[in-house]
Every structure is written in C-alpha cells, then in structure tokens.
Amino acid sequence: MNYRHAFHAGNFADVLKHALLARILRRLGVKDGAFRVVDTHAGIGRYDLAGDEAGRTGEWTGGVGRIVGADLPPVLADFLAPWLEVVAELNPEGGLRHYPGSPLIAARLKRRQDTLFANELHPEDAEHLQAALAGERRCRVMSLDGWMAVRSLLPPPERRGLLIVDPPFEQAGEFERLAETMVEAHRRFATGVQMVWYPLKDAGAVRRFHAAVAASGLTRILRVEQWVRRTGTAGPLAGAGLLLVNPPWQLDEEIAAALPALTALLANGEGAGERVDWLVGEEAPED
Ligand SMILES: C[S@@+](CC[C@H](N)C(=O)[O-])C[C@H]1O[C@@H](n2cnc3c(N)ncnc32)[C@H](O)[C@@H]1O
C-alpha cells in the first residue's frame, strides 16, 4: 500500500469525482428518509494543500486551484455549488489551504439522520481519517479491506444510500475487482446508488472493464469521463472516469450541460475532452 492520496488531493480528477459526489448527496437528501454512505477506500478526509505531499506534485493547482476564486460560467457555478460550499467551510478565512476528501464531503453534506461508514485500510491514514471526522455526527471509521467491506456493510438498514469505491489502482487486477465489487454490491443492495472511479491510462483495461460491467446484467449505469489532455501518452494522469449506477434522475443532463465548461477550465494540453453516456440504460443488453 504505497499510494498516498495526499499527493493528488484536489487534482482535476478529484474535482470531477467530488463535485459529482456532492451533487448525488444533495439529491439523496431531498427525500426525508435517512440514507447511508459507504466509502470503501476513504483516504484521510482532510488534506493540507500547503503540506509537503501536495507541494511536491502541485497537482491541486491544476484542479481545485483553478476553480476557487475563478469567475465561473453560471452553469458550472451551479453544478459545482454543493462541493464548493464544503471547500469554503474548510477554509473559513478565505483562500484555499484545506481540501476535503470524499468522507469529509459526505460527512458535511449528509443530514442529521444519515450515516457515513468511512473505510480506510492504511493504519496511519485511518488515524488521520478518525481525526478529520472527530465531532461529525453519525460517522464511523473502519479499517477493513475495502474490497471485503461491501460484504459486511451492505445492504444498509436504511435501504437508501450510496456506495463509493475509489481504489488506488496500484495493483494488478483492480479493474476486475472493481467490476466484481459492483456486481456484489448490486446483488446485496440493488436500489443503491454506486459511484466507482477509474483512471484513463490503459485504454485496453478500461475497455475490458466496461465490457465486463455491461455484460454483468446491471442496468442504469452512467459513464462520465474527462481527460485534461490527450490520454495514452507518458507522464502524469491525463484522464479519469466514473461509473454511476442508479444515479439520481436527470443527473446525466446536469453533467452533460456543465462538463464542457469544466473541461475547458481544467484543460492542461492538447486534446482535452469529456464523455457522458449510458454504458447500460434501463434494459440490460441482449446476449
Ligand atoms: C484514491 S485514495 C481515496 C481517496 C478518497 N476516496 C477521496 O476521494 O478523498 C485510495 C485509498 O485507498 C486506501 N487503500 C488501499 N488499499 C485499500 C484496501 N484494500 N482497502 C481499503 N483502503 C485501501 C489507500 O490507503 C488510499 O487512502
């Protein structure tokens, strides 16, 4: 377990992932019934952008650093608003020093009746996570293998909720495990929303992952991808994607309306772009 998210916190991929997470949470909060968030690979929750790790890569300057304080087109300002509210809460003196990871965004956007289970296997990171969530109501930190956590944490008693699976992609076979986890999670909690993240690095691996998920029998899977320059070239991560199972109604249209403006803001070289489409719609594809 070498991956430390502190090097990447607030980068372009976090912006899209966290903006979508915040929108999904807001939508889950429209109905009164309590929901549960399960975050299988949670990270440390709160990142210091002036810290050593963030400073060594400077990745956040090409992500959240381009957004906070920028004059955003209205469609983008509206789309990013729930996420930006949490970023602002963490920086009460203005500016941008602290950045919220997925569990802290969930802790801040869930309501009193909702629950968060944030799981992080790395012992030191789990301690930091515990500290980041100290004082937040109905938030529980666990230190299980995230791939197994789905088995013990789903289905939630509330029967409403969101599963976030955001692995580090540092080991072989993680795309396969991700597809298997989606199927297992759906078997246990078919009506739940799922949000899974993947890098756009190895085009063949991504194609096989999509094919496996599409052939699994799962339906209502929205695919959202963004690349800030042409992918497939050497160097740092150029693009990332998310699959959303059972996304809130019309989220696809909201994303499609806002994403081009976000890509324009985050572009970092030739060939930036995005895609929003249904990997599988209401009906599973025929064999
Ligand atoms: C991409 S980071 C998570 C970032 C976080 N979801 C966010 O958006 O703020 C992946 C995390 O998974 C943790 N991790 C690695 N292997 C794990 C495993 N088998 N189970 C749970 N966590 C794991 C790493 O320590 C790292 O903190």
XYZ file of C-alpha atoms and ligand atoms in Angstrom:
314
model
C 0.000 0.000 0.000
C 2.228 2.758 -1.272
C -0.452 5.057 -2.650
C -0.998 8.217 -0.600
C -3.819 10.434 -1.768
C -2.198 13.495 -0.180
C -0.006 13.803 -3.303
C -3.053 14.056 -5.544
C -5.733 15.718 -3.402
C -7.641 18.420 -5.226
C -6.333 17.494 -8.659
C -8.558 17.556 -11.766
C -9.787 14.023 -11.100
C -10.792 14.874 -7.520
C -12.694 17.904 -8.778
C -14.992 15.852 -11.007
C -15.332 12.971 -8.524
C -16.082 15.234 -5.572
C -18.388 17.585 -7.486
C -20.461 14.561 -8.560
C -20.395 13.111 -5.055
C -21.676 16.385 -3.619
C -24.500 16.584 -6.160
C -25.555 12.992 -5.513
C -25.610 13.616 -1.749
C -27.728 16.727 -2.174
C -30.184 14.768 -4.270
C -30.334 11.894 -1.777
C -31.182 14.494 0.857
C -34.293 15.688 -0.965
C -36.394 12.830 0.465
C -36.827 12.724 4.259
C -35.877 9.068 4.697
C -32.393 8.504 6.145
C -29.618 7.258 3.869
C -26.223 5.704 4.423
C -22.935 6.394 2.643
C -20.322 3.631 2.494
C -16.889 4.800 1.318
C -14.675 1.713 0.871
C -11.353 3.487 0.141
C -11.773 6.711 2.046
C -8.305 8.267 2.351
C -7.595 10.709 5.193
C -10.560 13.026 4.717
C -8.816 16.370 5.054
C -5.779 17.472 3.057
C -3.344 20.320 3.641
C -2.588 21.868 0.262
C 0.358 23.700 1.819
C 1.760 20.403 3.097
C 4.807 18.567 1.839
C 2.993 15.935 -0.251
C 0.656 18.353 -2.041
C 3.546 20.754 -2.552
C 5.759 18.124 -4.147
C 3.377 17.428 -7.020
C 1.435 20.705 -7.118
C -1.390 18.723 -8.742
C -4.080 20.704 -6.903
C -3.036 23.861 -8.751
C -4.351 22.276 -11.957
C -7.581 21.224 -10.204
C -9.324 22.965 -7.333
C -6.737 25.752 -7.558
C -8.189 26.784 -10.931
C -11.729 26.906 -9.592
C -11.781 28.585 -6.189
C -11.896 32.323 -6.791
C -12.424 31.952 -10.562
C -15.237 33.687 -12.410
C -17.238 30.583 -13.361
C -19.886 30.449 -16.080
C -23.336 30.147 -14.388
C -23.949 26.553 -15.479
C -20.657 25.484 -13.910
C -21.058 27.597 -10.769
C -24.435 25.962 -10.203
C -23.100 22.468 -10.854
C -20.139 22.864 -8.505
C -22.003 24.738 -5.757
C -22.551 21.887 -3.215
C -18.896 20.809 -3.446
C -17.620 24.399 -3.285
C -19.720 25.001 -0.169
C -17.795 22.265 1.633
C -14.442 23.556 0.340
C -15.372 27.031 1.639
C -16.437 25.636 5.036
C -12.983 24.132 5.427
C -11.333 27.463 4.647
C -13.236 29.872 6.861
C -10.612 32.556 6.482
C -10.987 32.507 2.708
C -8.404 31.325 0.203
C -7.587 27.673 -0.255
C -5.469 25.794 2.245
C -7.515 22.754 3.227
C -9.223 20.364 0.856
C -11.961 17.850 1.756
C -11.738 14.235 0.628
C -14.759 12.080 -0.097
C -15.568 11.097 3.539
C -15.476 14.681 4.763
C -17.674 15.820 1.871
C -20.127 13.060 2.794
C -19.952 13.968 6.494
C -20.737 17.606 5.724
C -23.495 17.037 3.160
C -25.377 14.262 4.871
C -28.147 15.289 7.252
C -28.560 14.526 10.974
C -30.454 11.318 10.282
C -27.974 9.978 7.713
C -24.941 7.805 8.446
C -21.443 7.522 6.991
C -19.228 4.434 7.139
C -15.770 5.516 6.004
C -13.297 2.700 5.499
C -9.530 3.080 5.103
C -7.074 0.203 5.374
C -3.776 2.071 5.790
C -3.313 2.354 9.586
C -1.835 5.870 9.641
C -4.365 7.157 7.125
C -7.176 5.601 9.144
C -5.945 7.534 12.203
C -5.909 10.790 10.235
C -9.376 9.984 8.972
C -10.594 9.416 12.511
C -9.244 12.847 13.442
C -10.803 14.501 10.380
C -14.212 13.077 11.250
C -13.970 13.707 15.007
C -17.016 15.669 16.078
C -19.037 14.772 12.972
C -22.307 13.066 13.893
C -23.134 9.508 12.813
C -19.787 8.925 11.140
C -17.951 5.674 11.729
C -14.374 4.946 10.648
C -13.428 1.353 9.861
C -10.205 -0.279 8.816
C -11.231 -3.247 6.710
C -10.029 -4.379 3.324
C -12.236 -2.155 1.190
C -12.953 -4.948 -1.272
C -14.404 -7.044 1.548
C -16.172 -4.132 3.245
C -19.015 -4.312 0.748
C -19.882 -7.760 2.064
C -20.124 -6.655 5.680
C -21.619 -3.187 5.131
C -24.315 -3.815 2.519
C -27.244 -3.711 2.458
C -27.657 -0.776 4.838
C -30.613 -0.959 7.218
C -31.913 2.334 5.803
C -32.305 0.724 2.360
C -31.265 4.013 0.796
C -27.758 5.123 0.120
C -24.560 5.492 -1.809
C -21.546 3.234 -2.196
C -18.260 4.927 -3.179
C -15.442 2.713 -4.449
C -12.277 4.673 -5.183
C -9.304 2.287 -5.141
C -5.692 3.374 -5.617
C -5.050 1.357 -8.801
C -1.594 0.389 -7.659
C -2.005 -3.382 -8.030
C -2.750 -5.637 -10.973
C -6.343 -6.823 -11.190
C -8.028 -3.787 -9.677
C -10.315 -3.255 -12.686
C -11.513 -6.854 -12.338
C -12.074 -6.416 -8.595
C -13.943 -3.205 -9.246
C -16.321 -4.906 -11.690
C -16.837 -7.823 -9.274
C -17.465 -5.424 -6.391
C -20.096 -3.546 -8.389
C -21.929 -6.795 -9.079
C -21.682 -7.957 -5.463
C -22.875 -4.573 -4.194
C -25.805 -4.650 -6.585
C -26.708 -8.193 -5.552
C -26.876 -7.019 -1.929
C -28.371 -3.563 -2.485
C -29.958 -3.330 -5.915
C -31.607 0.054 -5.391
C -28.485 1.744 -4.012
C -26.505 4.347 -5.883
C -22.944 3.343 -6.728
C -20.099 5.629 -7.702
C -16.858 3.981 -8.792
C -13.721 5.715 -10.007
C -11.070 4.576 -12.514
C -8.054 6.097 -14.272
C -7.888 6.574 -18.029
C -4.379 5.225 -18.506
C -4.578 1.800 -20.079
C -7.223 2.003 -22.815
C -7.420 -1.793 -23.168
C -8.013 -2.303 -19.438
C -10.744 0.362 -19.443
C -12.430 -1.258 -22.472
C -12.393 -4.679 -20.798
C -13.759 -3.171 -17.576
C -16.641 -1.515 -19.423
C -17.372 -4.720 -21.323
C -17.390 -6.765 -18.095
C -19.732 -4.341 -16.333
C -22.011 -4.057 -19.371
C -22.253 -7.864 -19.595
C -22.920 -8.309 -15.862
C -26.666 -7.724 -16.005
C -26.501 -4.415 -14.103
C -28.630 -1.637 -15.584
C -28.821 2.171 -15.275
C -25.076 2.752 -15.456
C -23.996 6.263 -16.379
C -20.422 6.720 -17.624
C -18.709 10.064 -17.044
C -15.163 10.571 -18.299
C -12.901 13.569 -18.602
C -9.379 13.989 -19.878
C -7.416 17.204 -19.485
C -5.113 16.393 -22.365
C -4.742 13.516 -24.796
C -4.602 10.201 -22.900
C -2.257 7.342 -23.722
C 0.891 9.432 -23.508
C 3.567 9.063 -20.839
C 3.555 11.239 -17.734
C 1.063 12.052 -15.018
C -2.573 11.008 -15.127
C -4.364 12.696 -18.029
C -7.910 11.474 -17.551
C -10.323 9.688 -15.248
C -13.773 8.182 -15.341
C -16.657 7.308 -13.061
C -19.437 4.806 -13.424
C -22.622 5.767 -11.596
C -25.175 3.033 -11.013
C -28.728 4.259 -10.333
C -27.756 7.944 -10.497
C -30.408 10.450 -9.409
C -32.923 11.397 -12.074
C -31.643 13.900 -14.645
C -28.130 13.969 -13.192
C -26.965 12.847 -16.635
C -28.377 16.022 -18.171
C -26.882 18.236 -15.470
C -23.454 16.688 -16.008
C -23.680 16.929 -19.785
C -24.574 20.630 -19.520
C -21.724 21.539 -17.154
C -18.867 19.219 -18.085
C -17.598 21.002 -21.234
C -17.100 24.216 -19.230
C -15.275 22.257 -16.517
C -13.016 20.596 -19.065
C -12.224 23.965 -20.636
C -11.167 25.263 -17.223
C -9.064 22.237 -16.307
C -7.501 21.566 -19.737
C -3.783 21.064 -19.493
C -2.587 20.488 -23.042
C -3.850 19.450 -26.455
C -6.803 17.128 -26.884
C -8.810 17.660 -23.670
C -12.361 16.308 -23.753
C -15.154 14.505 -21.996
C -17.885 11.934 -22.447
C -21.201 11.414 -20.678
C -23.310 8.472 -21.820
C -25.199 5.440 -20.572
C -22.941 2.408 -20.560
C -26.171 0.489 -19.920
C -29.622 2.091 -19.839
C -32.820 0.734 -18.273
C -32.542 -2.590 -20.088
C -29.606 -4.995 -19.917
C -28.146 -5.621 -23.386
C -29.269 -8.796 -25.180
C -26.700 -11.624 -25.315
C -7.736 7.133 -4.198
S -7.474 7.087 -2.474
C -9.044 7.523 -1.817
C -9.431 8.954 -1.967
C -10.785 9.291 -1.372
N -11.813 8.360 -1.811
C -11.203 10.700 -1.752
O -11.821 10.882 -2.812
O -10.933 11.630 -0.985
C -7.408 5.361 -2.158
C -7.250 4.995 -0.658
O -7.422 3.597 -0.523
C -6.587 3.128 0.518
N -6.459 1.676 0.311
C -5.573 0.990 -0.450
N -5.883 -0.328 -0.450
C -7.001 -0.461 0.310
C -7.826 -1.562 0.653
N -7.570 -2.802 0.225
N -8.899 -1.327 1.427
C -9.201 -0.074 1.870
N -8.454 1.006 1.579
C -7.380 0.818 0.805
C -5.327 3.934 0.343
O -4.598 3.959 1.568
C -5.876 5.295 -0.081
O -6.045 6.126 1.048
